[in-house]
Structures are given as C-alpha cells and as structure tokens.
Amino acid sequence: MTVRTGFLAGWVLLSSWVQNAGAVHACDSEQGLLCPAEAGFDLGKCLKDPSKWEVREAEGEISEGCKQFMALNDACAEELERSCSGMAYSDDTLVCLTQWTAQDTLGSACKDQLPKKEAESSEEVDKEKEEWRRKRKAARQAAQDMMDKEKGQDSKKKRRRRKKASKEL
C-alpha cells in the first residue's frame, strides 16, 4: 500500500463519521439541529446534555459518527488546547491532530482515538521504491550526461576563442 493509499484510507474512515454529504465535521448535523448556537468545547457540553438541546423530540439523536467524534475531542482536549488553538468540534480537529501536530506530543488516550492507519506491505513499498529509484537514477544519469556534453562543447568554444584572440594579437 502506498502512502497515498494509506492517506486515502484514513480519509475514507473520516468520511464514514460524517453522516450528511454537506457536513463539515461529524457532529455538524447534530450541531445544526440540537445546539446551533454552540461551538468548540461548548458544543461538546451541549451535545452531551439533552436538557440543553433545542429539539427534544425523537429526531434529536446523536449519530454513531458524532459519538466517536465527541470521544476524540474529549480524549484530545489537552492536545487541542495546546497544539490546535482550541479547534475542538471543528472541521480542522482531525487535520490538526493528524497532520499539523507532531505525533510524539500526543497523549496515549488521544492517539487511541485517532483513525488507525493501515499497515503498509513492506514488499509492495520495496517494489515501488525500487522502481522509483531506478527511474530517478536514470534521470540523474541523463542530466549528468547532458551536463558533461555541454561542458565539452563549452571547452571547445573557449579553445576556439583563445586561438582567435592569439591570432588577432
């Protein structure tokens, strides 16, 4: 599996959290229906307390994807405050935790809640890397050959110029 495929697999997992096609984050539809005036960590508090919901009917349910997103925000609250400028319950939450923040600064509880990367097959990576190395080596050799050829032409021109200059004197 390539890095690109692993990245896509992570985004597929993330998109499975999102219930609506137009949703910005996994709790976007719940936010719009239950807690439209809340954002950040206050949104999490509101979603967890049905007495704060604006809709108290059967349609006011929390989806499984939103529950997972809430667990992620709870587990990574300290990291979100420290490294992500408090971007809890936003579309940048996962991006910040997985791409903008060094993984060694995340706590174990936070790491456990992040989407898991699929293990890469070392054999496949080795084949792809070997193919890339072969192409790259050929490209470097072609560039070196072109430079050598130009260098040879330049030295011939310099010799001709020197001969002309010495004849003119």
mmCIF file with all atom_site columns, C-alpha atoms in Angstrom:
data_model
loop_
_atom_site.group_PDB
_atom_site.id
_atom_site.type_symbol
_atom_site.label_atom_id
_atom_site.label_alt_id
_atom_site.label_comp_id
_atom_site.label_asym_id
_atom_site.label_entity_id
_atom_site.label_seq_id
_atom_site.pdbx_PDB_ins_code
_atom_site.Cartn_x
_atom_site.Cartn_y
_atom_site.Cartn_z
_atom_site.occupancy
_atom_site.B_iso_or_equiv
_atom_site.pdbx_formal_charge
_atom_site.auth_seq_id
_atom_site.auth_comp_id
_atom_site.auth_asym_id
_atom_site.auth_atom_id
_atom_site.pdbx_PDB_model_num
ATOM 1   C CA . MET A 1 1   ? 0.000   0.000  0.000   1.00 0.00 ? 1   MET A CA 1
ATOM 2   C CA . THR A 1 2   ? 1.374   3.377  -0.915  1.00 0.00 ? 2   THR A CA 1
ATOM 3   C CA . VAL A 1 3   ? 1.411   6.394  1.338   1.00 0.00 ? 3   VAL A CA 1
ATOM 4   C CA . ARG A 1 4   ? -1.265  7.924  -0.884  1.00 0.00 ? 4   ARG A CA 1
ATOM 5   C CA . THR A 1 5   ? -3.485  4.862  -0.456  1.00 0.00 ? 5   THR A CA 1
ATOM 6   C CA . GLY A 1 6   ? -2.962  4.945  3.325   1.00 0.00 ? 6   GLY A CA 1
ATOM 7   C CA . PHE A 1 7   ? -3.867  8.627  3.342   1.00 0.00 ? 7   PHE A CA 1
ATOM 8   C CA . LEU A 1 8   ? -6.993  7.915  1.306   1.00 0.00 ? 8   LEU A CA 1
ATOM 9   C CA . ALA A 1 9   ? -7.949  5.080  3.636   1.00 0.00 ? 9   ALA A CA 1
ATOM 10  C CA . GLY A 1 10  ? -7.717  7.499  6.567   1.00 0.00 ? 10  GLY A CA 1
ATOM 11  C CA . TRP A 1 11  ? -9.963  9.973  4.803   1.00 0.00 ? 11  TRP A CA 1
ATOM 12  C CA . VAL A 1 12  ? -12.453 7.220  3.947   1.00 0.00 ? 12  VAL A CA 1
ATOM 13  C CA . LEU A 1 13  ? -12.615 6.400  7.654   1.00 0.00 ? 13  LEU A CA 1
ATOM 14  C CA . LEU A 1 14  ? -13.078 10.067 8.457   1.00 0.00 ? 14  LEU A CA 1
ATOM 15  C CA . SER A 1 15  ? -15.798 10.441 5.853   1.00 0.00 ? 15  SER A CA 1
ATOM 16  C CA . SER A 1 16  ? -17.638 7.475  7.373   1.00 0.00 ? 16  SER A CA 1
ATOM 17  C CA . TRP A 1 17  ? -18.002 9.581  10.503  1.00 0.00 ? 17  TRP A CA 1
ATOM 18  C CA . VAL A 1 18  ? -19.751 12.279 8.530   1.00 0.00 ? 18  VAL A CA 1
ATOM 19  C CA . GLN A 1 19  ? -23.434 11.466 8.119   1.00 0.00 ? 19  GLN A CA 1
ATOM 20  C CA . ASN A 1 20  ? -24.528 14.175 5.691   1.00 0.00 ? 20  ASN A CA 1
ATOM 21  C CA . ALA A 1 21  ? -22.767 14.932 2.420   1.00 0.00 ? 21  ALA A CA 1
ATOM 22  C CA . GLY A 1 22  ? -22.657 18.646 3.247   1.00 0.00 ? 22  GLY A CA 1
ATOM 23  C CA . ALA A 1 23  ? -21.429 18.160 6.818   1.00 0.00 ? 23  ALA A CA 1
ATOM 24  C CA . VAL A 1 24  ? -18.273 19.945 7.868   1.00 0.00 ? 24  VAL A CA 1
ATOM 25  C CA . HIS A 1 25  ? -17.433 17.664 10.795  1.00 0.00 ? 25  HIS A CA 1
ATOM 26  C CA . ALA A 1 26  ? -19.000 14.508 12.182  1.00 0.00 ? 26  ALA A CA 1
ATOM 27  C CA . CYS A 1 27  ? -21.300 16.425 14.557  1.00 0.00 ? 27  CYS A CA 1
ATOM 28  C CA . ASP A 1 28  ? -22.299 19.130 12.094  1.00 0.00 ? 28  ASP A CA 1
ATOM 29  C CA . SER A 1 29  ? -25.871 17.950 11.583  1.00 0.00 ? 29  SER A CA 1
ATOM 30  C CA . GLU A 1 30  ? -26.335 17.446 15.338  1.00 0.00 ? 30  GLU A CA 1
ATOM 31  C CA . GLN A 1 31  ? -24.938 20.904 15.951  1.00 0.00 ? 31  GLN A CA 1
ATOM 32  C CA . GLY A 1 32  ? -27.383 22.460 13.497  1.00 0.00 ? 32  GLY A CA 1
ATOM 33  C CA . LEU A 1 33  ? -30.357 20.634 14.961  1.00 0.00 ? 33  LEU A CA 1
ATOM 34  C CA . LEU A 1 34  ? -29.605 20.402 18.678  1.00 0.00 ? 34  LEU A CA 1
ATOM 35  C CA . CYS A 1 35  ? -27.076 23.117 19.590  1.00 0.00 ? 35  CYS A CA 1
ATOM 36  C CA . PRO A 1 36  ? -26.900 25.685 16.771  1.00 0.00 ? 36  PRO A CA 1
ATOM 37  C CA . ALA A 1 37  ? -25.579 28.492 18.969  1.00 0.00 ? 37  ALA A CA 1
ATOM 38  C CA . GLU A 1 38  ? -22.675 26.483 20.400  1.00 0.00 ? 38  GLU A CA 1
ATOM 39  C CA . ALA A 1 39  ? -19.150 25.931 19.082  1.00 0.00 ? 39  ALA A CA 1
ATOM 40  C CA . GLY A 1 40  ? -15.875 24.414 20.275  1.00 0.00 ? 40  GLY A CA 1
ATOM 41  C CA . PHE A 1 41  ? -15.837 22.676 23.635  1.00 0.00 ? 41  PHE A CA 1
ATOM 42  C CA . ASP A 1 42  ? -19.208 24.289 24.483  1.00 0.00 ? 42  ASP A CA 1
ATOM 43  C CA . LEU A 1 43  ? -20.728 22.304 21.620  1.00 0.00 ? 43  LEU A CA 1
ATOM 44  C CA . GLY A 1 44  ? -19.482 19.096 23.224  1.00 0.00 ? 44  GLY A CA 1
ATOM 45  C CA . LYS A 1 45  ? -21.034 20.066 26.571  1.00 0.00 ? 45  LYS A CA 1
ATOM 46  C CA . CYS A 1 46  ? -24.332 20.852 24.868  1.00 0.00 ? 46  CYS A CA 1
ATOM 47  C CA . LEU A 1 47  ? -24.415 17.623 22.843  1.00 0.00 ? 47  LEU A CA 1
ATOM 48  C CA . LYS A 1 48  ? -23.789 15.572 25.982  1.00 0.00 ? 48  LYS A CA 1
ATOM 49  C CA . ASP A 1 49  ? -26.611 17.271 27.944  1.00 0.00 ? 49  ASP A CA 1
ATOM 50  C CA . PRO A 1 50  ? -30.057 16.681 26.354  1.00 0.00 ? 50  PRO A CA 1
ATOM 51  C CA . SER A 1 51  ? -31.568 19.343 28.640  1.00 0.00 ? 51  SER A CA 1
ATOM 52  C CA . LYS A 1 52  ? -29.638 21.962 26.617  1.00 0.00 ? 52  LYS A CA 1
ATOM 53  C CA . TRP A 1 53  ? -30.908 20.740 23.238  1.00 0.00 ? 53  TRP A CA 1
ATOM 54  C CA . GLU A 1 54  ? -33.228 22.973 21.267  1.00 0.00 ? 54  GLU A CA 1
ATOM 55  C CA . VAL A 1 55  ? -35.090 19.923 19.900  1.00 0.00 ? 55  VAL A CA 1
ATOM 56  C CA . ARG A 1 56  ? -36.240 17.381 22.470  1.00 0.00 ? 56  ARG A CA 1
ATOM 57  C CA . GLU A 1 57  ? -38.097 15.069 20.119  1.00 0.00 ? 57  GLU A CA 1
ATOM 58  C CA . ALA A 1 58  ? -37.110 11.665 18.796  1.00 0.00 ? 58  ALA A CA 1
ATOM 59  C CA . GLU A 1 59  ? -35.279 13.331 15.886  1.00 0.00 ? 59  GLU A CA 1
ATOM 60  C CA . GLY A 1 60  ? -32.765 14.745 18.315  1.00 0.00 ? 60  GLY A CA 1
ATOM 61  C CA . GLU A 1 61  ? -30.422 11.763 18.408  1.00 0.00 ? 61  GLU A CA 1
ATOM 62  C CA . ILE A 1 62  ? -26.659 11.632 18.311  1.00 0.00 ? 62  ILE A CA 1
ATOM 63  C CA . SER A 1 63  ? -25.243 9.590  15.419  1.00 0.00 ? 63  SER A CA 1
ATOM 64  C CA . GLU A 1 64  ? -22.543 6.974  15.961  1.00 0.00 ? 64  GLU A CA 1
ATOM 65  C CA . GLY A 1 65  ? -20.072 9.064  13.954  1.00 0.00 ? 65  GLY A CA 1
ATOM 66  C CA . CYS A 1 66  ? -20.746 12.067 16.173  1.00 0.00 ? 66  CYS A CA 1
ATOM 67  C CA . LYS A 1 67  ? -20.327 9.939  19.298  1.00 0.00 ? 67  LYS A CA 1
ATOM 68  C CA . GLN A 1 68  ? -16.912 8.852  18.029  1.00 0.00 ? 68  GLN A CA 1
ATOM 69  C CA . PHE A 1 69  ? -16.015 12.448 17.212  1.00 0.00 ? 69  PHE A CA 1
ATOM 70  C CA . MET A 1 70  ? -17.089 13.538 20.694  1.00 0.00 ? 70  MET A CA 1
ATOM 71  C CA . ALA A 1 71  ? -14.894 10.816 22.227  1.00 0.00 ? 71  ALA A CA 1
ATOM 72  C CA . LEU A 1 72  ? -11.977 12.020 20.117  1.00 0.00 ? 72  LEU A CA 1
ATOM 73  C CA . ASN A 1 73  ? -12.473 15.623 21.242  1.00 0.00 ? 73  ASN A CA 1
ATOM 74  C CA . ASP A 1 74  ? -12.728 14.540 24.893  1.00 0.00 ? 74  ASP A CA 1
ATOM 75  C CA . ALA A 1 75  ? -9.624  12.344 24.731  1.00 0.00 ? 75  ALA A CA 1
ATOM 76  C CA . CYS A 1 76  ? -7.618  15.026 22.932  1.00 0.00 ? 76  CYS A CA 1
ATOM 77  C CA . ALA A 1 77  ? -8.887  18.104 24.811  1.00 0.00 ? 77  ALA A CA 1
ATOM 78  C CA . GLU A 1 78  ? -5.466  18.963 26.212  1.00 0.00 ? 78  GLU A CA 1
ATOM 79  C CA . GLU A 1 79  ? -3.758  18.497 22.830  1.00 0.00 ? 79  GLU A CA 1
ATOM 80  C CA . LEU A 1 80  ? -6.426  20.594 21.092  1.00 0.00 ? 80  LEU A CA 1
ATOM 81  C CA . GLU A 1 81  ? -5.880  23.443 23.531  1.00 0.00 ? 81  GLU A CA 1
ATOM 82  C CA . ARG A 1 82  ? -2.091  23.212 23.415  1.00 0.00 ? 82  ARG A CA 1
ATOM 83  C CA . SER A 1 83  ? -1.394  22.498 19.753  1.00 0.00 ? 83  SER A CA 1
ATOM 84  C CA . CYS A 1 84  ? -4.548  23.346 17.822  1.00 0.00 ? 84  CYS A CA 1
ATOM 85  C CA . SER A 1 85  ? -5.611  26.721 19.244  1.00 0.00 ? 85  SER A CA 1
ATOM 86  C CA . GLY A 1 86  ? -8.669  25.117 20.822  1.00 0.00 ? 86  GLY A CA 1
ATOM 87  C CA . MET A 1 87  ? -10.103 23.867 17.499  1.00 0.00 ? 87  MET A CA 1
ATOM 88  C CA . ALA A 1 88  ? -12.423 21.383 19.165  1.00 0.00 ? 88  ALA A CA 1
ATOM 89  C CA . TYR A 1 89  ? -15.505 20.187 17.304  1.00 0.00 ? 89  TYR A CA 1
ATOM 90  C CA . SER A 1 90  ? -14.413 21.817 14.048  1.00 0.00 ? 90  SER A CA 1
ATOM 91  C CA . ASP A 1 91  ? -13.555 20.640 10.568  1.00 0.00 ? 91  ASP A CA 1
ATOM 92  C CA . ASP A 1 92  ? -9.859  21.198 11.410  1.00 0.00 ? 92  ASP A CA 1
ATOM 93  C CA . THR A 1 93  ? -9.835  18.986 14.512  1.00 0.00 ? 93  THR A CA 1
ATOM 94  C CA . LEU A 1 94  ? -8.632  15.811 12.793  1.00 0.00 ? 94  LEU A CA 1
ATOM 95  C CA . VAL A 1 95  ? -6.367  17.671 10.384  1.00 0.00 ? 95  VAL A CA 1
ATOM 96  C CA . CYS A 1 96  ? -4.645  19.425 13.263  1.00 0.00 ? 96  CYS A CA 1
ATOM 97  C CA . LEU A 1 97  ? -4.203  16.258 15.305  1.00 0.00 ? 97  LEU A CA 1
ATOM 98  C CA . THR A 1 98  ? -3.038  14.048 12.434  1.00 0.00 ? 98  THR A CA 1
ATOM 99  C CA . GLN A 1 99  ? -1.070  16.442 10.215  1.00 0.00 ? 99  GLN A CA 1
ATOM 100 C CA . TRP A 1 100 ? -0.220  19.694 11.987  1.00 0.00 ? 100 TRP A CA 1
ATOM 101 C CA . THR A 1 101 ? 0.760   18.251 15.364  1.00 0.00 ? 101 THR A CA 1
ATOM 102 C CA . ALA A 1 102 ? 3.822   16.085 15.961  1.00 0.00 ? 102 ALA A CA 1
ATOM 103 C CA . GLN A 1 103 ? 2.605   12.607 16.857  1.00 0.00 ? 103 GLN A CA 1
ATOM 104 C CA . ASP A 1 104 ? 5.097   12.254 19.699  1.00 0.00 ? 104 ASP A CA 1
ATOM 105 C CA . THR A 1 105 ? 3.405   15.164 21.515  1.00 0.00 ? 105 THR A CA 1
ATOM 106 C CA . LEU A 1 106 ? 0.024   13.415 21.620  1.00 0.00 ? 106 LEU A CA 1
ATOM 107 C CA . GLY A 1 107 ? -1.038  11.540 24.733  1.00 0.00 ? 107 GLY A CA 1
ATOM 108 C CA . SER A 1 108 ? -1.815  7.831  24.538  1.00 0.00 ? 108 SER A CA 1
ATOM 109 C CA . ALA A 1 109 ? -5.552  8.379  25.118  1.00 0.00 ? 109 ALA A CA 1
ATOM 110 C CA . CYS A 1 110 ? -5.635  10.820 22.219  1.00 0.00 ? 110 CYS A CA 1
ATOM 111 C CA . LYS A 1 111 ? -3.629  8.542  19.924  1.00 0.00 ? 111 LYS A CA 1
ATOM 112 C CA . ASP A 1 112 ? -6.025  5.683  20.681  1.00 0.00 ? 112 ASP A CA 1
ATOM 113 C CA . GLN A 1 113 ? -8.982  7.750  19.435  1.00 0.00 ? 113 GLN A CA 1
ATOM 114 C CA . LEU A 1 114 ? -7.369  8.825  16.157  1.00 0.00 ? 114 LEU A CA 1
ATOM 115 C CA . PRO A 1 115 ? -8.238  6.881  12.994  1.00 0.00 ? 115 PRO A CA 1
ATOM 116 C CA . LYS A 1 116 ? -5.849  3.975  12.578  1.00 0.00 ? 116 LYS A CA 1
ATOM 117 C CA . LYS A 1 117 ? -3.510  3.846  9.605   1.00 0.00 ? 117 LYS A CA 1
ATOM 118 C CA . GLU A 1 118 ? -3.490  0.609  7.691   1.00 0.00 ? 118 GLU A CA 1
ATOM 119 C CA . ALA A 1 119 ? -0.216  -1.280 7.870   1.00 0.00 ? 119 ALA A CA 1
ATOM 120 C CA . GLU A 1 120 ? 1.799   -0.991 4.697   1.00 0.00 ? 120 GLU A CA 1
ATOM 121 C CA . SER A 1 121 ? 3.097   -4.043 2.947   1.00 0.00 ? 121 SER A CA 1
ATOM 122 C CA . SER A 1 122 ? 6.877   -3.693 3.006   1.00 0.00 ? 122 SER A CA 1
ATOM 123 C CA . GLU A 1 123 ? 7.201   -5.852 -0.106  1.00 0.00 ? 123 GLU A CA 1
ATOM 124 C CA . GLU A 1 124 ? 4.916   -3.561 -2.095  1.00 0.00 ? 124 GLU A CA 1
ATOM 125 C CA . VAL A 1 125 ? 6.666   -0.460 -0.792  1.00 0.00 ? 125 VAL A CA 1
ATOM 126 C CA . ASP A 1 126 ? 10.014  -2.006 -1.640  1.00 0.00 ? 126 ASP A CA 1
ATOM 127 C CA . LYS A 1 127 ? 8.909   -2.744 -5.220  1.00 0.00 ? 127 LYS A CA 1
ATOM 128 C CA . GLU A 1 128 ? 7.531   0.766  -5.652  1.00 0.00 ? 128 GLU A CA 1
ATOM 129 C CA . LYS A 1 129 ? 10.590  2.330  -4.073  1.00 0.00 ? 129 LYS A CA 1
ATOM 130 C CA . GLU A 1 130 ? 12.924  0.230  -6.198  1.00 0.00 ? 130 GLU A CA 1
ATOM 131 C CA . GLU A 1 131 ? 11.070  1.302  -9.353  1.00 0.00 ? 131 GLU A CA 1
ATOM 132 C CA . TRP A 1 132 ? 11.267  4.947  -8.246  1.00 0.00 ? 132 TRP A CA 1
ATOM 133 C CA . ARG A 1 133 ? 14.978  4.607  -7.506  1.00 0.00 ? 133 ARG A CA 1
ATOM 134 C CA . ARG A 1 134 ? 15.598  3.063  -10.927 1.00 0.00 ? 134 ARG A CA 1
ATOM 135 C CA . LYS A 1 135 ? 13.780  5.909  -12.712 1.00 0.00 ? 135 LYS A CA 1
ATOM 136 C CA . ARG A 1 136 ? 15.457  8.532  -10.555 1.00 0.00 ? 136 ARG A CA 1
ATOM 137 C CA . LYS A 1 137 ? 18.911  7.054  -11.223 1.00 0.00 ? 137 LYS A CA 1
ATOM 138 C CA . ALA A 1 138 ? 18.252  7.088  -14.972 1.00 0.00 ? 138 ALA A CA 1
ATOM 139 C CA . ALA A 1 139 ? 17.085  10.719 -14.800 1.00 0.00 ? 139 ALA A CA 1
ATOM 140 C CA . ARG A 1 140 ? 20.173  11.727 -12.798 1.00 0.00 ? 140 ARG A CA 1
ATOM 141 C CA . GLN A 1 141 ? 22.450  9.936  -15.258 1.00 0.00 ? 141 GLN A CA 1
ATOM 142 C CA . ALA A 1 142 ? 20.737  11.649 -18.214 1.00 0.00 ? 142 ALA A CA 1
ATOM 143 C CA . ALA A 1 143 ? 21.178  15.030 -16.522 1.00 0.00 ? 143 ALA A CA 1
ATOM 144 C CA . GLN A 1 144 ? 24.848  14.296 -15.795 1.00 0.00 ? 144 GLN A CA 1
ATOM 145 C CA . ASP A 1 145 ? 25.421  13.193 -19.401 1.00 0.00 ? 145 ASP A CA 1
ATOM 146 C CA . MET A 1 146 ? 23.812  16.389 -20.665 1.00 0.00 ? 146 MET A CA 1
ATOM 147 C CA . MET A 1 147 ? 25.989  18.486 -18.356 1.00 0.00 ? 147 MET A CA 1
ATOM 148 C CA . ASP A 1 148 ? 29.113  16.646 -19.476 1.00 0.00 ? 148 ASP A CA 1
ATOM 149 C CA . LYS A 1 149 ? 28.161  17.157 -23.117 1.00 0.00 ? 149 LYS A CA 1
ATOM 150 C CA . GLU A 1 150 ? 27.584  20.890 -22.556 1.00 0.00 ? 150 GLU A CA 1
ATOM 151 C CA . LYS A 1 151 ? 30.845  21.158 -20.642 1.00 0.00 ? 151 LYS A CA 1
ATOM 152 C CA . GLY A 1 152 ? 32.698  19.549 -23.543 1.00 0.00 ? 152 GLY A CA 1
ATOM 153 C CA . GLN A 1 153 ? 31.145  21.977 -26.032 1.00 0.00 ? 153 GLN A CA 1
ATOM 154 C CA . ASP A 1 154 ? 31.964  24.936 -23.800 1.00 0.00 ? 154 ASP A CA 1
ATOM 155 C CA . SER A 1 155 ? 35.625  23.948 -23.557 1.00 0.00 ? 155 SER A CA 1
ATOM 156 C CA . LYS A 1 156 ? 35.849  23.622 -27.363 1.00 0.00 ? 156 LYS A CA 1
ATOM 157 C CA . LYS A 1 157 ? 34.358  27.109 -27.756 1.00 0.00 ? 157 LYS A CA 1
ATOM 158 C CA . LYS A 1 158 ? 36.818  28.518 -25.236 1.00 0.00 ? 158 LYS A CA 1
ATOM 159 C CA . ARG A 1 159 ? 39.738  26.952 -27.130 1.00 0.00 ? 159 ARG A CA 1
ATOM 160 C CA . ARG A 1 160 ? 38.492  28.447 -30.395 1.00 0.00 ? 160 ARG A CA 1
ATOM 161 C CA . ARG A 1 161 ? 38.119  31.861 -28.774 1.00 0.00 ? 161 ARG A CA 1
ATOM 162 C CA . ARG A 1 162 ? 41.642  31.642 -27.365 1.00 0.00 ? 162 ARG A CA 1
ATOM 163 C CA . LYS A 1 163 ? 43.053  30.712 -30.759 1.00 0.00 ? 163 LYS A CA 1
ATOM 164 C CA . LYS A 1 164 ? 41.205  33.605 -32.426 1.00 0.00 ? 164 LYS A CA 1
ATOM 165 C CA . ALA A 1 165 ? 42.359  36.026 -29.725 1.00 0.00 ? 165 ALA A CA 1
ATOM 166 C CA . SER A 1 166 ? 46.001  34.899 -30.060 1.00 0.00 ? 166 SER A CA 1
ATOM 167 C CA . LYS A 1 167 ? 45.878  35.219 -33.899 1.00 0.00 ? 167 LYS A CA 1
ATOM 168 C CA . GLU A 1 168 ? 44.482  38.718 -33.671 1.00 0.00 ? 168 GLU A CA 1
ATOM 169 C CA . LEU A 1 169 ? 47.315  39.845 -31.420 1.00 0.00 ? 169 LEU A CA 1
#
